[in-house]
Each structure stands twice: as structure tokens, then as C-alpha cells.
mmCIF file of C-alpha atoms in Angstrom:
data_model
loop_
_atom_site.group_PDB
_atom_site.id
_atom_site.type_symbol
_atom_site.label_atom_id
_atom_site.label_comp_id
_atom_site.label_asym_id
_atom_site.label_seq_id
_atom_site.Cartn_x
_atom_site.Cartn_y
_atom_site.Cartn_z
ATOM 1 C CA MET A 1 -37.186 -57.163 -39.608
ATOM 2 C CA VAL A 2 -36.413 -54.756 -36.984
ATOM 3 C CA PRO A 3 -34.287 -55.878 -33.938
ATOM 4 C CA ILE A 4 -35.464 -56.131 -30.815
ATOM 5 C CA GLY A 5 -33.128 -53.446 -28.809
ATOM 6 C CA THR A 6 -33.823 -51.058 -31.013
ATOM 7 C CA PHE A 7 -37.742 -51.586 -30.534
ATOM 8 C CA LEU A 8 -37.034 -50.914 -27.093
ATOM 9 C CA THR A 9 -35.089 -48.282 -27.687
ATOM 10 C CA ILE A 10 -37.580 -46.598 -29.402
ATOM 11 C CA VAL A 11 -40.738 -46.972 -26.684
ATOM 12 C CA LEU A 12 -38.555 -46.067 -24.036
ATOM 13 C CA VAL A 13 -38.638 -42.884 -25.906
ATOM 14 C CA ILE A 14 -41.594 -42.985 -26.446
ATOM 15 C CA LEU A 15 -42.036 -43.537 -22.892
ATOM 16 C CA LEU A 16 -40.406 -40.959 -21.716
ATOM 17 C CA PHE A 17 -41.362 -38.200 -24.086
ATOM 18 C CA PHE A 18 -45.061 -38.603 -22.477
ATOM 19 C CA LEU A 19 -43.376 -38.512 -18.755
ATOM 20 C CA LEU A 20 -41.730 -35.370 -19.757
ATOM 21 C CA ALA A 21 -45.446 -34.113 -21.355
ATOM 22 C CA GLY A 22 -47.181 -35.287 -18.355
ATOM 23 C CA ALA A 23 -44.710 -34.013 -15.841
ATOM 24 C CA ALA A 24 -44.855 -30.341 -17.819
ATOM 25 C CA GLY A 25 -48.603 -30.512 -18.015
ATOM 26 C CA ILE A 26 -48.801 -31.183 -13.964
ATOM 27 C CA TYR A 27 -45.814 -28.624 -13.415
ATOM 28 C CA LEU A 28 -48.362 -26.012 -15.500
ATOM 29 C CA LEU A 29 -51.886 -27.122 -13.875
ATOM 30 C CA VAL A 30 -50.627 -26.355 -9.949
ATOM 31 C CA LYS A 31 -49.376 -23.092 -11.452
ATOM 32 C CA VAL A 32 -52.447 -22.002 -12.714
ATOM 33 C CA GLY A 33 -54.245 -23.582 -9.878
ATOM 34 C CA LYS A 34 -51.608 -22.024 -6.909
ATOM 35 C CA LYS A 35 -52.299 -18.087 -8.793
ATOM 36 C CA ALA A 36 -56.158 -19.216 -9.321
ATOM 37 C CA THR A 37 -56.241 -19.681 -5.104
ATOM 38 C CA LYS A 38 -54.312 -16.808 -4.761
ATOM 39 C CA LYS A 39 -56.518 -14.318 -6.941
ATOM 40 C CA ALA A 40 -59.957 -16.286 -5.074
ATOM 41 C CA ARG A 41 -58.176 -15.571 -2.212
ATOM 42 C CA LYS A 42 -57.751 -11.907 -2.305
ATOM 43 C CA VAL A 43 -61.322 -11.447 -3.217
ATOM 44 C CA THR A 44 -62.649 -13.600 -0.252
ATOM 45 C CA ASP A 45 -60.793 -11.353 1.610
ATOM 46 C CA ARG A 46 -61.916 -8.312 -0.006
ATOM 47 C CA VAL A 47 -65.516 -9.472 0.478
ATOM 48 C CA ALA A 48 -64.720 -10.490 4.114
ATOM 49 C CA SER A 49 -63.733 -6.666 4.192
ATOM 50 C CA HIS A 50 -66.510 -4.870 2.540
ATOM 51 C CA VAL A 51 -68.779 -6.917 4.629
ATOM 52 C CA ALA A 52 -67.400 -6.382 7.975
ATOM 53 C CA ALA A 53 -67.510 -2.807 6.924
ATOM 54 C CA MET A 54 -70.764 -2.643 7.414
ATOM 55 C CA ASN A 55 -71.320 -3.163 10.734
ATOM 56 C CA PRO A 56 -72.026 -0.900 13.533
ATOM 57 C CA GLY A 57 -69.579 -0.494 16.284
ATOM 58 C CA GLU A 58 -65.976 0.067 16.785
ATOM 59 C CA ALA A 59 -64.962 -3.390 14.388
ATOM 60 C CA GLY A 60 -67.153 -1.907 11.518
ATOM 61 C CA GLU A 61 -65.251 1.698 11.783
ATOM 62 C CA THR A 62 -61.907 -0.081 12.103
ATOM 63 C CA GLU A 63 -62.771 -2.089 8.646
ATOM 64 C CA ARG A 64 -63.585 0.834 6.771
ATOM 65 C CA MET A 65 -60.655 2.247 8.061
ATOM 66 C CA ARG A 66 -58.694 -0.198 6.136
ATOM 67 C CA LEU A 67 -60.727 -0.126 3.303
ATOM 68 C CA ASP A 68 -60.343 3.713 3.399
ATOM 69 C CA LEU A 69 -56.639 2.991 3.403
ATOM 70 C CA ARG A 70 -56.282 0.777 0.846
ATOM 71 C CA ARG A 71 -57.901 2.985 -1.943
ATOM 72 C CA GLU A 72 -56.070 5.618 -0.804
ATOM 73 C CA VAL A 73 -52.601 4.056 -1.350
ATOM 74 C CA SER A 74 -53.609 2.446 -4.577
ATOM 75 C CA LEU A 75 -55.420 5.905 -5.848
ATOM 76 C CA THR A 76 -52.003 7.208 -5.028
ATOM 77 C CA ARG A 77 -49.351 4.705 -5.964
ATOM 78 C CA GLN A 78 -51.250 4.425 -9.698
ATOM 79 C CA ALA A 79 -50.509 8.652 -10.024
ATOM 80 C CA VAL A 80 -47.018 8.057 -9.108
ATOM 81 C CA ASP A 81 -46.240 5.376 -11.702
ATOM 82 C CA GLN A 82 -48.211 7.483 -14.410
ATOM 83 C CA ALA A 83 -46.268 10.364 -13.685
ATOM 84 C CA LEU A 84 -42.797 8.160 -13.928
ATOM 85 C CA ARG A 85 -44.136 6.493 -17.325
ATOM 86 C CA ASP A 86 -44.816 10.072 -18.427
ATOM 87 C CA GLY A 87 -41.394 11.231 -17.433
ATOM 88 C CA TRP A 88 -41.990 13.327 -14.700
ATOM 89 C CA GLY A 89 -39.371 14.466 -12.056
ATOM 90 C CA LEU A 90 -40.314 12.872 -8.749
ATOM 91 C CA GLY A 91 -37.266 13.359 -6.928
ATOM 92 C CA ASP A 92 -37.165 10.846 -3.802
ATOM 93 C CA LEU A 93 -41.288 10.920 -4.086
ATOM 94 C CA PRO A 94 -41.629 7.091 -5.422
ATOM 95 C CA GLN A 95 -39.107 6.066 -2.307
ATOM 96 C CA LEU A 96 -41.760 8.155 -0.066
ATOM 97 C CA MET A 97 -43.970 6.291 -1.790
ATOM 98 C CA ALA A 98 -42.578 3.281 -1.102
ATOM 99 C CA GLU A 99 -42.607 4.194 2.555
ATOM 100 C CA ILE A 100 -46.274 4.980 2.861
ATOM 101 C CA GLY A 101 -47.286 1.469 0.941
ATOM 102 C CA ALA A 102 -45.286 0.022 4.194
ATOM 103 C CA HIS A 103 -46.501 1.628 6.911
ATOM 104 C CA ALA A 104 -49.799 1.362 5.320
ATOM 105 C CA GLU A 105 -49.592 -2.292 5.586
ATOM 106 C CA GLN A 106 -48.135 -1.862 9.239
ATOM 107 C CA LEU A 107 -51.627 0.084 9.708
ATOM 108 C CA ASP A 108 -53.257 -2.120 8.063
ATOM 109 C CA GLY A 109 -52.858 -5.799 10.443
ATOM 110 C CA HIS A 110 -53.033 -3.434 13.221
ATOM 111 C CA LEU A 111 -56.344 -2.672 12.143
ATOM 112 C CA THR A 112 -57.524 -5.898 11.508
ATOM 113 C CA LEU A 113 -56.299 -6.809 15.199
ATOM 114 C CA TYR A 114 -58.317 -4.371 16.527
ATOM 115 C CA ALA A 115 -61.247 -5.640 14.857
ATOM 116 C CA GLN A 116 -60.429 -8.794 15.690
ATOM 117 C CA HIS A 117 -60.600 -7.939 19.358
ATOM 118 C CA SER A 118 -63.476 -6.061 19.065
ATOM 119 C CA ARG A 119 -65.657 -8.225 17.807
ATOM 120 C CA ILE A 120 -64.489 -11.257 20.162
ATOM 121 C CA SER A 121 -64.558 -9.398 23.348
ATOM 122 C CA ALA A 122 -66.276 -6.208 25.142
ATOM 123 C CA TYR A 123 -63.052 -4.427 26.425
ATOM 124 C CA VAL A 124 -60.822 -3.173 24.109
ATOM 125 C CA ASP A 125 -58.378 -0.165 24.310
ATOM 126 C CA HIS A 126 -59.871 2.901 23.506
ATOM 127 C CA ALA A 127 -56.897 4.583 23.642
ATOM 128 C CA SER A 128 -55.058 2.391 20.694
ATOM 129 C CA LEU A 129 -58.356 2.894 18.353
ATOM 130 C CA HIS A 130 -57.722 6.605 19.024
ATOM 131 C CA ARG A 131 -53.747 6.421 18.404
ATOM 132 C CA LEU A 132 -54.997 4.067 15.219
ATOM 133 C CA ARG A 133 -57.074 7.004 13.545
ATOM 134 C CA GLU A 134 -54.393 9.484 13.876
ATOM 135 C CA HIS A 135 -51.928 7.017 12.239
ATOM 136 C CA HIS A 136 -54.642 6.619 9.388
ATOM 137 C CA SER A 137 -55.394 10.225 8.914
ATOM 138 C CA LYS A 138 -51.699 11.432 8.469
ATOM 139 C CA LEU A 139 -50.911 8.213 6.058
ATOM 140 C CA THR A 140 -54.375 9.347 4.330
ATOM 141 C CA THR A 141 -53.714 12.930 4.416
ATOM 142 C CA SER A 142 -50.262 12.569 2.721
ATOM 143 C CA CYS A 143 -51.426 10.252 0.308
ATOM 144 C CA ALA A 144 -53.903 13.486 -0.778
ATOM 145 C CA ARG A 145 -51.291 15.786 -0.710
ATOM 146 C CA ILE A 146 -48.793 13.834 -3.203
ATOM 147 C CA ARG A 147 -52.108 13.365 -5.681
ATOM 148 C CA ALA A 148 -52.683 16.841 -5.432
ATOM 149 C CA ASP A 149 -49.030 18.102 -6.222
ATOM 150 C CA LEU A 150 -48.954 15.869 -8.920
ATOM 151 C CA LEU A 151 -52.091 16.847 -10.331
ATOM 152 C CA ASN A 152 -50.887 20.421 -10.007
ATOM 153 C CA ASP A 153 -47.624 19.971 -11.901
ATOM 154 C CA GLN A 154 -49.934 18.430 -14.796
ATOM 155 C CA MET A 155 -52.101 21.078 -14.767
ATOM 156 C CA THR A 156 -49.060 23.195 -15.571
ATOM 157 C CA HIS A 157 -48.152 21.821 -17.631
ATOM 158 C CA SER A 158 -51.168 21.861 -19.771
ATOM 159 C CA ALA A 159 -51.355 25.160 -19.088
ATOM 160 C CA THR A 160 -48.451 26.161 -20.586
ATOM 161 C CA GLY A 161 -48.821 24.153 -23.308
ATOM 162 C CA ILE A 162 -52.116 25.772 -24.473
ATOM 163 C CA ALA A 163 -50.797 29.049 -23.769
ATOM 164 C CA ASP A 164 -48.557 28.444 -26.426
ATOM 165 C CA ILE A 165 -51.356 27.220 -28.377
ATOM 166 C CA GLN A 166 -52.829 30.515 -27.976
ATOM 167 C CA ASN A 167 -50.131 32.015 -29.099
ATOM 168 C CA ARG A 168 -49.713 30.639 -31.766
ATOM 169 C CA THR A 169 -53.128 30.563 -32.965
ATOM 170 C CA ASP A 170 -52.406 34.783 -32.803
ATOM 171 C CA LEU A 171 -49.489 34.858 -34.576
ATOM 172 C CA GLU A 172 -51.229 32.629 -37.632
ATOM 173 C CA ILE A 173 -54.458 35.105 -37.353
ATOM 174 C CA GLU A 174 -51.941 37.944 -37.483
ATOM 175 C CA ALA A 175 -50.157 36.863 -40.034
ATOM 176 C CA ARG A 176 -53.639 36.178 -42.006
ATOM 177 C CA ARG A 177 -54.602 39.539 -41.801
ATOM 178 C CA ARG A 178 -51.185 41.326 -42.460
ATOM 179 C CA ALA A 179 -51.281 44.582 -44.490
ATOM 180 C CA PRO A 180 -51.647 44.164 -48.324
ATOM 181 C CA ASP A 181 -48.932 43.755 -51.420
ATOM 182 C CA PRO A 182 -47.970 47.432 -51.919
ATOM 183 C CA LEU A 183 -47.703 45.683 -55.761
ATOM 184 C CA ASP A 184 -51.664 44.991 -55.362
ATOM 185 C CA GLU A 185 -52.733 48.141 -54.403
ATOM 186 C CA ILE A 186 -50.220 49.928 -57.239
ATOM 187 C CA ASP A 187 -52.134 47.449 -59.367
ATOM 188 C CA GLU A 188 -55.509 48.517 -58.053
ATOM 189 C CA LEU A 189 -55.068 52.088 -58.645
ATOM 190 C CA TYR A 190 -53.900 51.487 -62.041
ATOM 191 C CA LYS A 191 -56.984 49.555 -62.607
ATOM 192 C CA ARG A 192 -59.098 52.404 -60.997
ATOM 193 C CA THR A 193 -57.444 55.544 -63.302
ATOM 194 C CA THR A 194 -57.642 53.659 -66.320
ATOM 195 C CA VAL A 195 -62.270 53.172 -65.415
ATOM 196 C CA HIS A 196 -61.963 56.858 -64.931
ATOM 197 C CA ARG A 197 -59.912 57.761 -68.508
ATOM 198 C CA SER A 198 -62.540 56.018 -69.992
ATOM 199 C CA HIS A 199 -66.009 57.325 -68.615
ATOM 200 C CA ARG A 200 -64.014 60.732 -69.049
ATOM 201 C CA ASP A 201 -63.888 59.644 -72.892
ATOM 202 C CA ASP A 202 -67.340 58.222 -72.766
ATOM 203 C CA LEU A 203 -68.539 61.545 -71.783
ATOM 204 C CA ARG A 204 -67.322 63.602 -74.624
#
């Protein structure tokens, strides 16, 4: 018969195991729930921004500038990251991209605040909107120039590779069209002479 102390120890170990499994399960559920909530909030904010951008007036304009700025920064960041993965020498461009992203986030906050004020009150500072437009234009133009420069580098690299392939193709074709071997010419001349002599003998 199993002693009572040993039985209690086994029961306590089993209970402890279930407690640990339950705690791990709760931790995973909370973590997954936080991620799902964060994604849902992002999707909700994105949908709300697109809906607000359809509105007329200055509030809608600022929302459209927000969407445009996010798209430009995202596309440029992807282009820079791809260039880094491909091993391009970018110099200080990644650091510059990080600074552009920081300024874009700050401008996004300013645009959000201006849009809120425009929706709530009819009295807004139009000079501030003009400055927001200027900042938006400078950041989006910088993003477009970065992408254009990266694309130009990629096309230059591709053009070099294509030119190399063309040169190798020309050399290969030229090698296939090389001058005939002199030994082959001598053999052909000998065959012709033999045929000619045979023909003369037949005539006799």
C-alpha cells in the first residue's frame, strides 16, 4: 500500500503541473489577445482615415495628406530595405530614411490635430494649413527623389550586366564563325584534285 505522504506528494505535483500549464495558457492568450487588439486598432484607424479622407473641406484634405505621406514613406522605406538586402552601398541613406520617418510621424500628428480642429470648429488658422502643406510636399518629394535615385542605380547595374551579356554573345558568335582550319582546306583541295584526275582518265 502506498504511504499517505507519497500519495499527497504525487497529488501536489500533479496540481502544480496543471497550475503551471494553466498559467502558461493564460499568458499565451493574453499575448495573442494584445497582438490581435493592436492589429484591429491599426485596421480601424486605417479605415477611419480612408473614410475621413473622402470628406470635403480642409479636414478631408489633411486626411488625404496623411494617407499620401504614409504611402510615400512606406514605399521609400521598402526600397531602402531592399537595397540593403541586395548589398548596395547606401552611405548615410538608411539614417536619412530614419530621420524622414521620424519627421513624417510628427507631421502625421500635426495633420491629425488640424483635421480634428477643422471638424470641430469653423475657426482654424489657414496659415498653419499652408505650412503643413509645405512640410508634406518637402517630405514626399524627398521620398520620391530617394526612390528615383535607387531605381537609377539598379538600372545602371542592370545595364552593365546586360552590356556584358551582349559582349559575351558577340564573342561567342564570332568564335563560331571563325576562319576554317587550314588542314581542312588542304584536305578539300586534295579531294577536288583527285576527282579532277579521275574525270580526265574517264575521258581518255
